[in-house]
Amino acid sequence: MDNKVRVRFAPSPTGPLHIGGVRTALYNYLFAHKHGGDFILRIEDTDQKRFVEGAEDYINEALAWLGISPDEGVREGGAFAPYKQSERMSMYKQYADQLIESGHAYYAFDTPEELDEMRQKLEAARMSAKYDATSRMSMKNSLSLSADEVQRRIDNGDPYVVRIKLPRQEEVRFHDEVRGWVVVHTNQMDDKVLLKQDGLPTYHLANVVDDHIMEISHVIRGEEWLPSAPLHVLLYRYLGWEDTMPKFAHLSLLLKPNGKGKLSKRDGDAGGFPVFPLEWKDPKTGDISSGYRESGYLPEAVNNMLALLGWHPSDNQELFALEELVQAFSLEKVSKSGAKFDVDKARWFNHKYLQERSSEDIASLIASDIESRGWNPEATYLHQVIDMVKEKVNFAKDIPNVANFFFEEPKSYDEKVVRKKWKNDVPGLISELGDALAQVEDFNASSIQSAFEAFAASKEKSTGSIMQPMRLAVSGQAGGPPIFEMLELLGKDTVVRRLKTASEVIPSGE
Ligand code: GLU
């Protein structure tokens, strides 16, 4: 690549960042790092009406949690500061003026009522209700009114907007790195507002001006912005910036699990999975939306899952650390079609990454839960328990539930196992098994196993018929870690005590 790669993620702080937006940020990050370029975070807050308290902090926190932090941004600073459009407001008007002077934009004075009237008339005539080359001459603007009248209105302080002047019949073409050539005719477009009545720019003007000034080389963004791209291409052309126009890459949507339409918060609520990276509390309604972080997902699992939703590595590798994603990522392998969200896959990724975390790490993730349950295990013991059970869970937070018997006496016994296996002679056998295991000198998995097998043989019982009652008696549960290792970790005293207790308190299944 000839010029320095500079990409930006440009969210508007209008609410919590959707997980699809996070994927856009991730792809920008990967692309920048792959090419030794810069990843910029620009806050696009020109639309003050849609501003939501806390949304900008949320974006920063989400990116930090995922470890995809920007090189330049509001917090990070950088040579192109400020990175928040509301702090750049004075920069945009000159470009609107330049476009008016070169004949590519014009003042429009129409009131909301007049615009409505136009829309109704055109709709009644079954024409598309657009402010464009066909309709503009019947409206009140600097193309239809005399120069004197325009000046009079401006001097008078009449409100106006600045609109782009699109040619009637022209093909706009550009190459999209994901989709190939995109061709749109200007007769399908309209004369979009560039500068609003309050003198502030719209998204289109601010976005193009900033991308140019910030020397952005590639615009990687969601598919929902594809319809705006031809307008942006024309703005680059009319502003004289076509030579350095960024390359475009429009990413396909993240789809609902059934593939029908865009993944929404409602799908997440219905399917029991988050669609936001972090929990979000709506500042107005107080409604809480769940987040990946609070639901127990590890950031590396979320990155890996998102990377594969829409990008396909050349082989079938599925597990990629962030650095490996950087190495493997390319826009050519980004898919044109939408990617279906798959919650089972998300959990699978989390499971895989949980196995790679050290037991110390996992212990710190569940420390407060362990403490609030009133457990106070020795660190080494806790780590051994974690190593023994983590294979059974997808989330660290599930460990205290599946491993509770390592920290406290069973509070209840799995009823199904009681019904099926706790036959009449079982309580007696379990009590005697307690006596037998009490004799085991060196209480390790293999000596426990030998003692257990010898005991079963002496009673002419199959090991299978006592194994599950034994597990039930010491853990209360139907399943769990390999039994003899589990007994070793629990220790002789605990095991013997629990076998005795169970033999007394569990009512016989028949
Ligand atoms: N502010 C736009 C958004 O909220 C940015 C679109 C773009 O990347 O150009 O997504």
Coordinates of C-alpha atoms and ligand atoms in Angstrom, one line a residue:
M1 CA 0.0 0.0 0.0
D2 CA 1.6 3.3 -1.1
N3 CA 0.2 5.7 1.5
K4 CA 0.0 5.3 5.2
V5 CA -3.1 3.3 6.2
R6 CA -5.3 5.5 8.4
V7 CA -8.7 4.2 9.3
R8 CA -11.4 5.5 11.6
F9 CA -14.3 4.2 13.6
A10 CA -16.8 7.1 13.6
P11 CA -19.8 6.3 15.9
S12 CA -22.5 8.7 16.8
P13 CA -23.0 8.8 20.6
T14 CA -26.7 8.1 20.4
G15 CA -27.0 5.1 22.7
P16 CA -25.0 1.9 23.5
L17 CA -22.8 0.7 20.8
H18 CA -24.4 -2.3 19.1
I19 CA -22.3 -5.4 18.7
G20 CA -22.4 -4.9 14.9
G21 CA -20.7 -1.5 15.5
V22 CA -18.1 -3.3 17.7
R23 CA -17.4 -5.6 14.8
T24 CA -16.9 -2.5 12.5
A25 CA -14.4 -1.1 15.1
L26 CA -12.6 -4.5 15.3
Y27 CA -12.2 -4.8 11.5
N28 CA -10.8 -1.2 11.4
Y29 CA -8.4 -2.1 14.2
L30 CA -7.3 -5.3 12.5
F31 CA -6.8 -3.6 9.2
A32 CA -4.8 -0.7 10.7
H33 CA -2.6 -3.0 12.7
K34 CA -2.0 -5.4 9.8
H35 CA -0.7 -2.6 7.7
G36 CA 1.2 -0.7 10.4
G37 CA -1.3 2.1 10.2
D38 CA -3.4 4.2 12.5
F39 CA -6.8 3.4 14.0
I40 CA -8.7 6.6 14.9
L41 CA -11.8 7.0 17.0
R42 CA -13.9 10.0 15.9
I43 CA -17.0 10.9 17.7
E44 CA -19.7 12.1 15.3
D45 CA -22.0 14.1 17.4
T46 CA -23.3 16.8 15.0
D47 CA -26.8 15.8 15.6
Q48 CA -27.3 17.2 19.1
K49 CA -30.9 16.1 19.2
R50 CA -29.9 12.5 19.2
F51 CA -27.1 13.0 21.8
V52 CA -27.4 10.5 24.7
E53 CA -25.7 11.0 28.0
G54 CA -23.0 8.5 28.7
A55 CA -22.8 7.0 25.2
E56 CA -19.4 8.4 24.4
D57 CA -17.9 7.0 27.7
Y58 CA -19.6 3.7 26.9
I59 CA -17.8 3.5 23.5
N60 CA -14.4 4.2 25.0
E61 CA -15.0 1.6 27.7
A62 CA -16.2 -1.0 25.3
L63 CA -13.2 -0.6 23.1
A64 CA -10.8 -0.7 26.1
W65 CA -12.5 -3.8 27.4
L66 CA -11.9 -5.6 24.1
G67 CA -8.3 -4.4 23.9
I68 CA -9.0 -2.6 20.6
S69 CA -8.0 0.8 21.7
P70 CA -7.5 3.6 19.2
D71 CA -4.2 5.3 18.4
E72 CA -5.9 8.7 18.1
G73 CA -9.1 9.9 19.6
V74 CA -10.8 12.2 22.0
R75 CA -9.0 10.6 25.0
E76 CA -5.8 9.6 23.2
G77 CA -5.3 12.9 21.4
G78 CA -3.3 13.1 18.2
A79 CA -2.1 15.3 15.4
F80 CA -5.5 15.8 14.0
A81 CA -7.3 16.8 17.2
P82 CA -10.0 17.6 18.1
Y83 CA -11.6 14.2 17.3
K84 CA -15.1 15.1 18.3
Q85 CA -17.2 16.8 15.6
S86 CA -19.0 19.2 18.0
E87 CA -15.5 20.7 18.8
R88 CA -14.8 21.1 15.0
M89 CA -17.9 23.0 14.2
S90 CA -16.2 26.1 12.9
M91 CA -14.3 24.0 10.2
Y92 CA -17.2 22.9 8.1
K93 CA -19.0 26.0 6.8
Q94 CA -16.1 27.1 4.6
Y95 CA -16.5 23.9 2.6
A96 CA -20.2 24.5 2.1
D97 CA -19.3 28.1 0.9
Q98 CA -16.7 26.7 -1.4
L99 CA -19.3 24.3 -2.9
I100 CA -21.8 27.2 -3.4
E101 CA -19.1 29.3 -5.1
S102 CA -18.1 26.5 -7.5
G103 CA -21.8 25.9 -8.3
H104 CA -22.1 22.5 -6.6
A105 CA -24.4 23.6 -3.8
Y106 CA -27.1 26.2 -3.2
Y107 CA -29.1 28.0 -0.5
A108 CA -32.6 26.7 0.1
F109 CA -35.1 28.7 2.0
D110 CA -38.1 26.4 2.0
T111 CA -40.2 26.2 5.1
P112 CA -41.2 22.8 6.6
E113 CA -44.7 23.4 5.3
E114 CA -43.4 24.1 1.8
L115 CA -41.4 20.9 1.8
D116 CA -44.4 19.0 2.9
E117 CA -46.5 20.4 0.2
M118 CA -43.9 19.5 -2.4
R119 CA -43.8 15.9 -1.1
Q120 CA -47.6 15.6 -1.2
K121 CA -47.8 17.0 -4.7
L122 CA -45.2 14.7 -6.0
E123 CA -46.6 11.7 -4.3
A124 CA -50.1 12.5 -5.7
A125 CA -48.5 12.6 -9.2
R126 CA -46.9 9.2 -8.4
M127 CA -43.5 10.7 -8.7
S128 CA -40.7 10.2 -6.2
A129 CA -40.9 12.9 -3.6
K130 CA -37.4 14.2 -3.8
Y131 CA -35.7 17.5 -3.7
D132 CA -33.7 17.1 -6.9
A133 CA -32.9 18.3 -10.4
T134 CA -36.5 17.9 -11.4
S135 CA -38.2 19.5 -8.4
R136 CA -35.8 22.1 -7.3
M137 CA -36.8 24.8 -9.7
S138 CA -40.2 24.9 -8.3
M139 CA -38.9 25.4 -4.8
K140 CA -37.4 28.5 -3.0
N141 CA -33.7 28.4 -3.4
S142 CA -30.8 30.3 -4.9
L143 CA -31.2 28.5 -8.2
S144 CA -34.9 29.4 -8.6
L145 CA -34.9 32.9 -7.0
S146 CA -33.2 36.0 -8.4
A147 CA -29.9 37.0 -7.0
D148 CA -31.4 40.1 -5.4
E149 CA -34.1 38.1 -3.7
V150 CA -31.5 35.6 -2.4
Q151 CA -29.4 38.4 -1.0
R152 CA -32.5 40.1 0.5
R153 CA -33.4 36.9 2.3
I154 CA -29.9 36.3 3.6
D155 CA -29.6 40.0 4.8
N156 CA -33.0 39.7 6.4
G157 CA -31.7 36.7 8.4
D158 CA -34.2 34.3 6.8
P159 CA -33.4 30.7 7.8
Y160 CA -31.8 28.6 5.1
V161 CA -30.0 25.3 4.5
V162 CA -27.3 24.5 2.0
R163 CA -28.0 21.7 -0.4
I164 CA -25.8 19.8 -2.7
K165 CA -26.6 20.3 -6.4
L166 CA -26.7 17.0 -8.1
P167 CA -26.5 16.7 -11.9
R168 CA -29.7 15.3 -13.5
Q169 CA -28.4 12.2 -15.2
E170 CA -25.0 11.0 -14.2
E171 CA -23.5 7.7 -13.3
V172 CA -21.6 7.7 -10.1
R173 CA -19.1 4.8 -9.8
F174 CA -16.8 3.7 -7.2
H175 CA -15.0 0.6 -6.2
D176 CA -15.9 -1.0 -2.9
E177 CA -13.2 -3.3 -1.4
V178 CA -15.9 -5.8 -0.3
R179 CA -18.5 -5.4 -3.0
G180 CA -16.6 -4.6 -6.1
W181 CA -17.9 -1.9 -8.5
V182 CA -20.9 0.1 -7.3
V183 CA -22.8 2.1 -9.8
V184 CA -25.6 4.6 -8.9
H185 CA -27.4 7.1 -11.0
T186 CA -27.9 10.6 -9.7
N187 CA -31.6 10.4 -10.7
Q188 CA -31.9 7.9 -7.8
M189 CA -30.4 10.4 -5.4
D190 CA -31.5 13.8 -4.0
D191 CA -30.0 17.2 -3.2
K192 CA -29.1 16.3 0.4
V193 CA -28.7 19.1 3.0
L194 CA -25.1 19.8 3.8
L195 CA -25.4 22.6 6.2
K196 CA -28.5 22.9 8.5
Q197 CA -30.4 26.0 9.5
D198 CA -28.3 26.4 12.6
G199 CA -25.2 26.6 10.5
L200 CA -24.1 23.2 11.6
P201 CA -23.1 20.5 9.1
T202 CA -25.0 17.3 8.5
Y203 CA -23.4 13.9 8.8
H204 CA -22.5 13.8 5.1
L205 CA -20.5 17.1 5.0
A206 CA -18.8 16.6 8.4
N207 CA -17.9 13.0 7.6
V208 CA -16.3 13.8 4.2
V209 CA -14.5 16.9 5.4
D210 CA -13.1 15.1 8.5
D211 CA -12.1 12.0 6.5
H212 CA -10.2 14.2 4.1
I213 CA -8.6 16.4 6.8
M214 CA -7.6 13.4 8.9
E215 CA -6.0 11.8 5.9
I216 CA -8.2 8.7 6.1
S217 CA -7.1 6.1 3.6
H218 CA -9.9 3.5 4.0
V219 CA -13.5 4.0 5.1
I220 CA -14.5 0.6 6.6
R221 CA -18.1 0.9 7.8
G222 CA -21.5 -0.8 8.0
E223 CA -23.6 -1.6 5.0
E224 CA -26.2 0.9 6.1
W225 CA -23.9 3.7 4.9
L226 CA -23.6 2.3 1.4
P227 CA -26.5 4.4 0.0
S228 CA -24.6 7.5 1.3
A229 CA -21.4 6.6 -0.5
P230 CA -22.2 7.9 -4.0
L231 CA -23.0 11.3 -2.4
H232 CA -19.7 11.2 -0.6
V233 CA -17.9 10.4 -3.8
L234 CA -19.4 13.4 -5.4
L235 CA -18.5 15.6 -2.5
Y236 CA -14.9 14.5 -2.8
R237 CA -15.0 15.3 -6.5
Y238 CA -16.7 18.7 -6.1
L239 CA -14.3 19.7 -3.2
G240 CA -11.3 18.8 -5.4
W241 CA -10.2 15.9 -3.3
E242 CA -10.9 13.0 -5.6
D243 CA -7.2 12.1 -5.9
T244 CA -6.9 11.4 -2.3
M245 CA -10.4 10.0 -1.8
P246 CA -10.3 7.1 0.7
K247 CA -11.1 3.5 -0.5
F248 CA -14.5 2.3 0.7
A249 CA -15.4 -1.1 2.3
H250 CA -19.0 -1.6 3.4
L251 CA -19.5 -4.5 5.7
S252 CA -22.6 -6.6 5.6
L253 CA -25.1 -6.8 8.3
L254 CA -25.0 -9.0 11.4
L255 CA -28.2 -11.0 10.9
K256 CA -30.7 -12.6 13.3
P257 CA -29.9 -16.2 14.2
N258 CA -32.5 -17.3 11.6
G259 CA -30.9 -15.1 9.0
K260 CA -34.0 -12.9 8.5
G261 CA -33.0 -9.3 9.0
K262 CA -30.7 -7.3 11.1
L263 CA -29.8 -8.5 14.6
S264 CA -31.8 -6.5 17.1
K265 CA -32.0 -6.0 20.8
R266 CA -35.3 -7.9 20.7
D267 CA -33.5 -11.0 19.2
G268 CA -31.1 -10.8 22.1
D269 CA -33.8 -10.6 24.7
A270 CA -35.7 -13.5 23.1
G271 CA -32.6 -15.7 22.6
G272 CA -31.0 -14.9 26.0
F273 CA -27.9 -13.3 24.5
P274 CA -26.6 -9.7 24.7
V275 CA -26.4 -7.5 21.6
F276 CA -24.2 -4.9 23.4
P277 CA -20.6 -5.3 24.5
L278 CA -21.3 -3.8 28.0
E279 CA -24.4 -3.6 30.1
W280 CA -26.2 -0.3 29.4
K281 CA -28.6 1.5 31.5
D282 CA -30.8 3.9 29.5
P283 CA -30.4 7.3 31.2
K284 CA -34.1 8.2 30.5
T285 CA -36.1 5.1 31.1
G286 CA -33.6 3.3 33.5
D287 CA -34.0 0.1 31.3
I288 CA -31.1 -2.2 31.5
S289 CA -29.7 -4.0 28.4
S290 CA -27.4 -6.9 29.1
G291 CA -23.8 -6.8 27.9
Y292 CA -21.2 -9.4 27.0
R293 CA -18.9 -8.4 29.7
E294 CA -21.5 -8.7 32.5
S295 CA -22.8 -11.9 31.0
G296 CA -19.5 -13.5 31.7
Y297 CA -17.9 -13.4 28.2
L298 CA -14.2 -13.0 27.9
P299 CA -13.1 -10.2 25.6
E300 CA -10.8 -12.5 23.6
A301 CA -13.8 -14.7 22.9
V302 CA -16.0 -11.8 21.8
N303 CA -13.2 -10.6 19.5
N304 CA -12.7 -14.0 18.0
M305 CA -16.4 -14.6 17.5
L306 CA -17.0 -11.2 15.9
A307 CA -14.0 -11.5 13.6
L308 CA -15.5 -14.7 12.2
L309 CA -18.9 -13.2 11.7
G310 CA -18.3 -11.9 8.2
W311 CA -14.6 -12.6 7.6
H312 CA -13.3 -16.0 6.5
P313 CA -9.7 -17.1 7.1
S314 CA -8.1 -19.0 4.2
D315 CA -8.1 -22.3 6.2
N316 CA -10.5 -23.7 8.7
Q317 CA -8.8 -22.3 11.7
E318 CA -11.3 -21.0 14.2
L319 CA -9.4 -19.9 17.3
F320 CA -7.4 -16.7 16.8
A321 CA -5.8 -14.6 19.4
L322 CA -6.0 -10.9 18.6
E323 CA -2.5 -10.8 17.2
E324 CA -3.2 -13.7 15.0
L325 CA -6.3 -12.0 13.7
V326 CA -4.2 -9.0 12.8
Q327 CA -1.9 -11.2 10.8
A328 CA -4.6 -13.1 9.0
F329 CA -7.1 -10.4 8.4
S330 CA -7.8 -9.0 4.9
L331 CA -10.6 -7.1 3.4
E332 CA -10.7 -9.5 0.4
K333 CA -11.9 -12.3 2.7
V334 CA -14.7 -10.2 4.1
S335 CA -18.0 -11.6 3.0
K336 CA -20.5 -9.7 0.8
S337 CA -23.5 -11.5 2.4
G338 CA -24.7 -11.0 5.9
A339 CA -23.5 -13.2 8.8
K340 CA -25.9 -15.0 11.0
F341 CA -25.4 -14.5 14.7
D342 CA -25.0 -17.9 16.4
V343 CA -25.3 -17.9 20.2
D344 CA -24.0 -21.5 20.6
K345 CA -20.9 -20.6 18.8
A346 CA -20.5 -17.5 21.0
R347 CA -20.6 -19.8 24.1
W348 CA -18.3 -22.3 22.4
F349 CA -15.7 -19.5 21.9
N350 CA -16.0 -18.5 25.5
H351 CA -15.6 -22.1 26.6
K352 CA -12.4 -22.5 24.6
Y353 CA -10.9 -19.3 25.9
L354 CA -11.8 -20.1 29.5
Q355 CA -9.8 -23.2 29.2
E356 CA -6.8 -21.1 28.2
R357 CA -7.0 -18.8 31.2
S358 CA -4.9 -19.7 34.2
S359 CA -6.6 -20.8 37.3
E360 CA -5.3 -17.7 39.1
D361 CA -7.1 -15.5 36.5
I362 CA -10.3 -17.4 36.7
A363 CA -10.1 -17.2 40.5
S364 CA -10.0 -13.5 40.3
L365 CA -13.0 -13.5 38.0
I366 CA -15.1 -15.3 40.5
A367 CA -13.5 -14.0 43.7
S368 CA -16.4 -11.7 44.7
D369 CA -19.0 -14.4 44.1
I370 CA -17.0 -16.9 46.2
E371 CA -16.7 -14.4 49.0
S372 CA -20.4 -13.4 48.9
R373 CA -21.3 -17.1 49.3
G374 CA -19.3 -17.0 52.5
W375 CA -16.6 -19.4 51.2
N376 CA -13.1 -18.8 52.2
P377 CA -11.0 -21.4 50.4
E378 CA -7.2 -21.5 50.5
A379 CA -5.8 -20.2 47.2
T380 CA -4.2 -23.4 46.1
Y381 CA -7.3 -25.4 46.8
L382 CA -9.4 -23.0 44.9
H383 CA -7.1 -23.2 41.9
Q384 CA -7.2 -27.0 42.0
V385 CA -11.0 -26.9 42.0
I386 CA -11.0 -24.5 39.1
D387 CA -8.6 -26.7 37.1
M388 CA -10.8 -29.7 37.8
V389 CA -14.2 -28.2 36.8
K390 CA -13.5 -25.5 34.1
E391 CA -13.8 -28.1 31.3
K392 CA -17.5 -28.5 32.4
V393 CA -18.5 -24.8 32.0
N394 CA -18.8 -22.1 29.3
F395 CA -18.5 -19.2 31.8
A396 CA -16.3 -18.7 34.8
K397 CA -19.3 -17.5 36.7
D398 CA -20.8 -21.0 36.4
I399 CA -18.0 -22.5 38.4
P400 CA -19.3 -21.7 41.9
N401 CA -22.5 -23.4 41.0
V402 CA -21.1 -26.6 39.6
A403 CA -18.3 -26.7 42.3
N404 CA -20.3 -25.7 45.3
F405 CA -19.7 -29.0 47.1
F406 CA -15.9 -28.3 47.2
F407 CA -16.6 -25.5 49.5
E408 CA -19.6 -26.5 51.6
E409 CA -21.6 -29.7 52.5
P410 CA -24.2 -30.7 50.0
K411 CA -27.4 -28.9 50.8
S412 CA -29.6 -31.3 48.8
Y413 CA -29.2 -34.4 46.8
D414 CA -30.2 -34.8 43.1
E415 CA -33.7 -36.3 43.3
K416 CA -33.5 -38.2 40.1
V417 CA -30.4 -40.1 41.2
V418 CA -32.0 -40.7 44.7
R419 CA -35.0 -42.2 43.0
K420 CA -33.1 -44.4 40.6
K421 CA -30.0 -45.4 42.5
W422 CA -30.5 -45.0 46.3
K423 CA -32.0 -48.5 46.7
N424 CA -32.8 -50.2 50.0
D425 CA -29.3 -51.6 50.6
V426 CA -27.5 -48.5 49.5
P427 CA -27.4 -46.5 52.7
G428 CA -25.8 -49.4 54.5
L429 CA -23.3 -49.9 51.7
I430 CA -22.4 -46.2 51.6
S431 CA -21.8 -46.2 55.3
E432 CA -19.5 -49.2 55.1
L433 CA -17.7 -47.7 52.1
G434 CA -17.0 -44.7 54.4
D435 CA -15.3 -47.1 56.9
A436 CA -13.4 -48.7 54.1
L437 CA -12.1 -45.4 52.7
A438 CA -11.2 -44.2 56.2
Q439 CA -8.6 -47.0 56.1
V440 CA -6.8 -45.7 53.0
E441 CA -3.4 -44.4 54.1
D442 CA -2.3 -42.3 51.2
F443 CA -5.6 -40.7 50.0
N444 CA -4.9 -40.3 46.4
A445 CA -7.0 -41.0 43.3
S446 CA -5.4 -44.4 42.5
S447 CA -5.4 -45.7 46.1
I448 CA -9.0 -44.6 46.5
Q449 CA -9.9 -46.4 43.3
S450 CA -8.2 -49.6 44.5
A451 CA -10.0 -49.5 47.8
F452 CA -13.3 -48.7 46.2
E453 CA -13.0 -51.7 43.8
A454 CA -11.9 -54.0 46.5
F455 CA -14.9 -52.9 48.6
A456 CA -17.3 -53.5 45.7
A457 CA -15.8 -56.9 45.1
S458 CA -16.1 -57.9 48.7
K459 CA -19.8 -57.0 48.6
E460 CA -20.3 -58.8 45.3
K461 CA -21.6 -55.5 43.8
S462 CA -20.7 -54.1 40.4
T463 CA -18.7 -50.9 40.8
G464 CA -21.3 -49.2 38.6
S465 CA -24.0 -49.8 41.1
I466 CA -22.2 -47.9 44.0
M467 CA -20.3 -45.4 42.0
Q468 CA -23.1 -43.0 41.4
P469 CA -24.5 -43.2 44.9
M470 CA -21.0 -42.4 46.2
R471 CA -20.8 -39.4 43.9
L472 CA -24.3 -38.3 45.1
A473 CA -23.3 -38.7 48.7
V474 CA -20.2 -36.6 48.5
S475 CA -21.4 -33.9 46.1
G476 CA -25.2 -34.0 46.0
Q477 CA -24.9 -34.0 42.2
A478 CA -25.5 -36.5 39.4
G479 CA -22.4 -35.7 37.5
G480 CA -19.1 -33.8 37.9
P481 CA -15.4 -34.2 37.6
P482 CA -13.6 -37.6 37.4
I483 CA -14.7 -39.2 40.6
F484 CA -11.5 -40.4 42.2
E485 CA -9.6 -37.2 41.5
M486 CA -12.6 -35.4 43.0
L487 CA -12.4 -37.5 46.1
E488 CA -8.7 -36.9 46.5
L489 CA -9.1 -33.2 46.3
L490 CA -12.0 -33.2 48.8
G491 CA -9.8 -35.1 51.2
K492 CA -10.3 -38.1 53.4
D493 CA -12.1 -36.5 56.3
T494 CA -14.6 -34.8 54.2
V495 CA -15.3 -37.8 52.0
V496 CA -15.8 -40.2 55.0
R497 CA -18.0 -37.6 56.8
R498 CA -20.2 -37.1 53.8
L499 CA -20.6 -40.8 53.1
K500 CA -21.7 -41.3 56.7
T501 CA -24.1 -38.3 56.6
A502 CA -25.7 -39.3 53.3
S503 CA -26.2 -42.8 54.6
E504 CA -28.3 -41.3 57.4
V505 CA -30.1 -38.5 55.8
I506 CA -31.0 -39.6 52.2
P507 CA -34.4 -41.3 52.2
S508 CA -34.3 -44.6 50.3
G509 CA -35.6 -44.3 46.7
E510 CA -37.9 -47.4 47.1
Ligands
GLU1 N1 -21.5 8.4 12.4 C1 -21.8 7.3 11.5 C2 -22.3 6.2 12.4 O1 -22.8 6.5 13.4 C3 -20.5 7.0 10.8 C4 -20.7 6.3 9.5 C5 -19.3 6.2 8.8 O2 -18.5 5.5 9.3 O3 -19.1 6.9 7.9 O4 -22.2 5.0 12.1

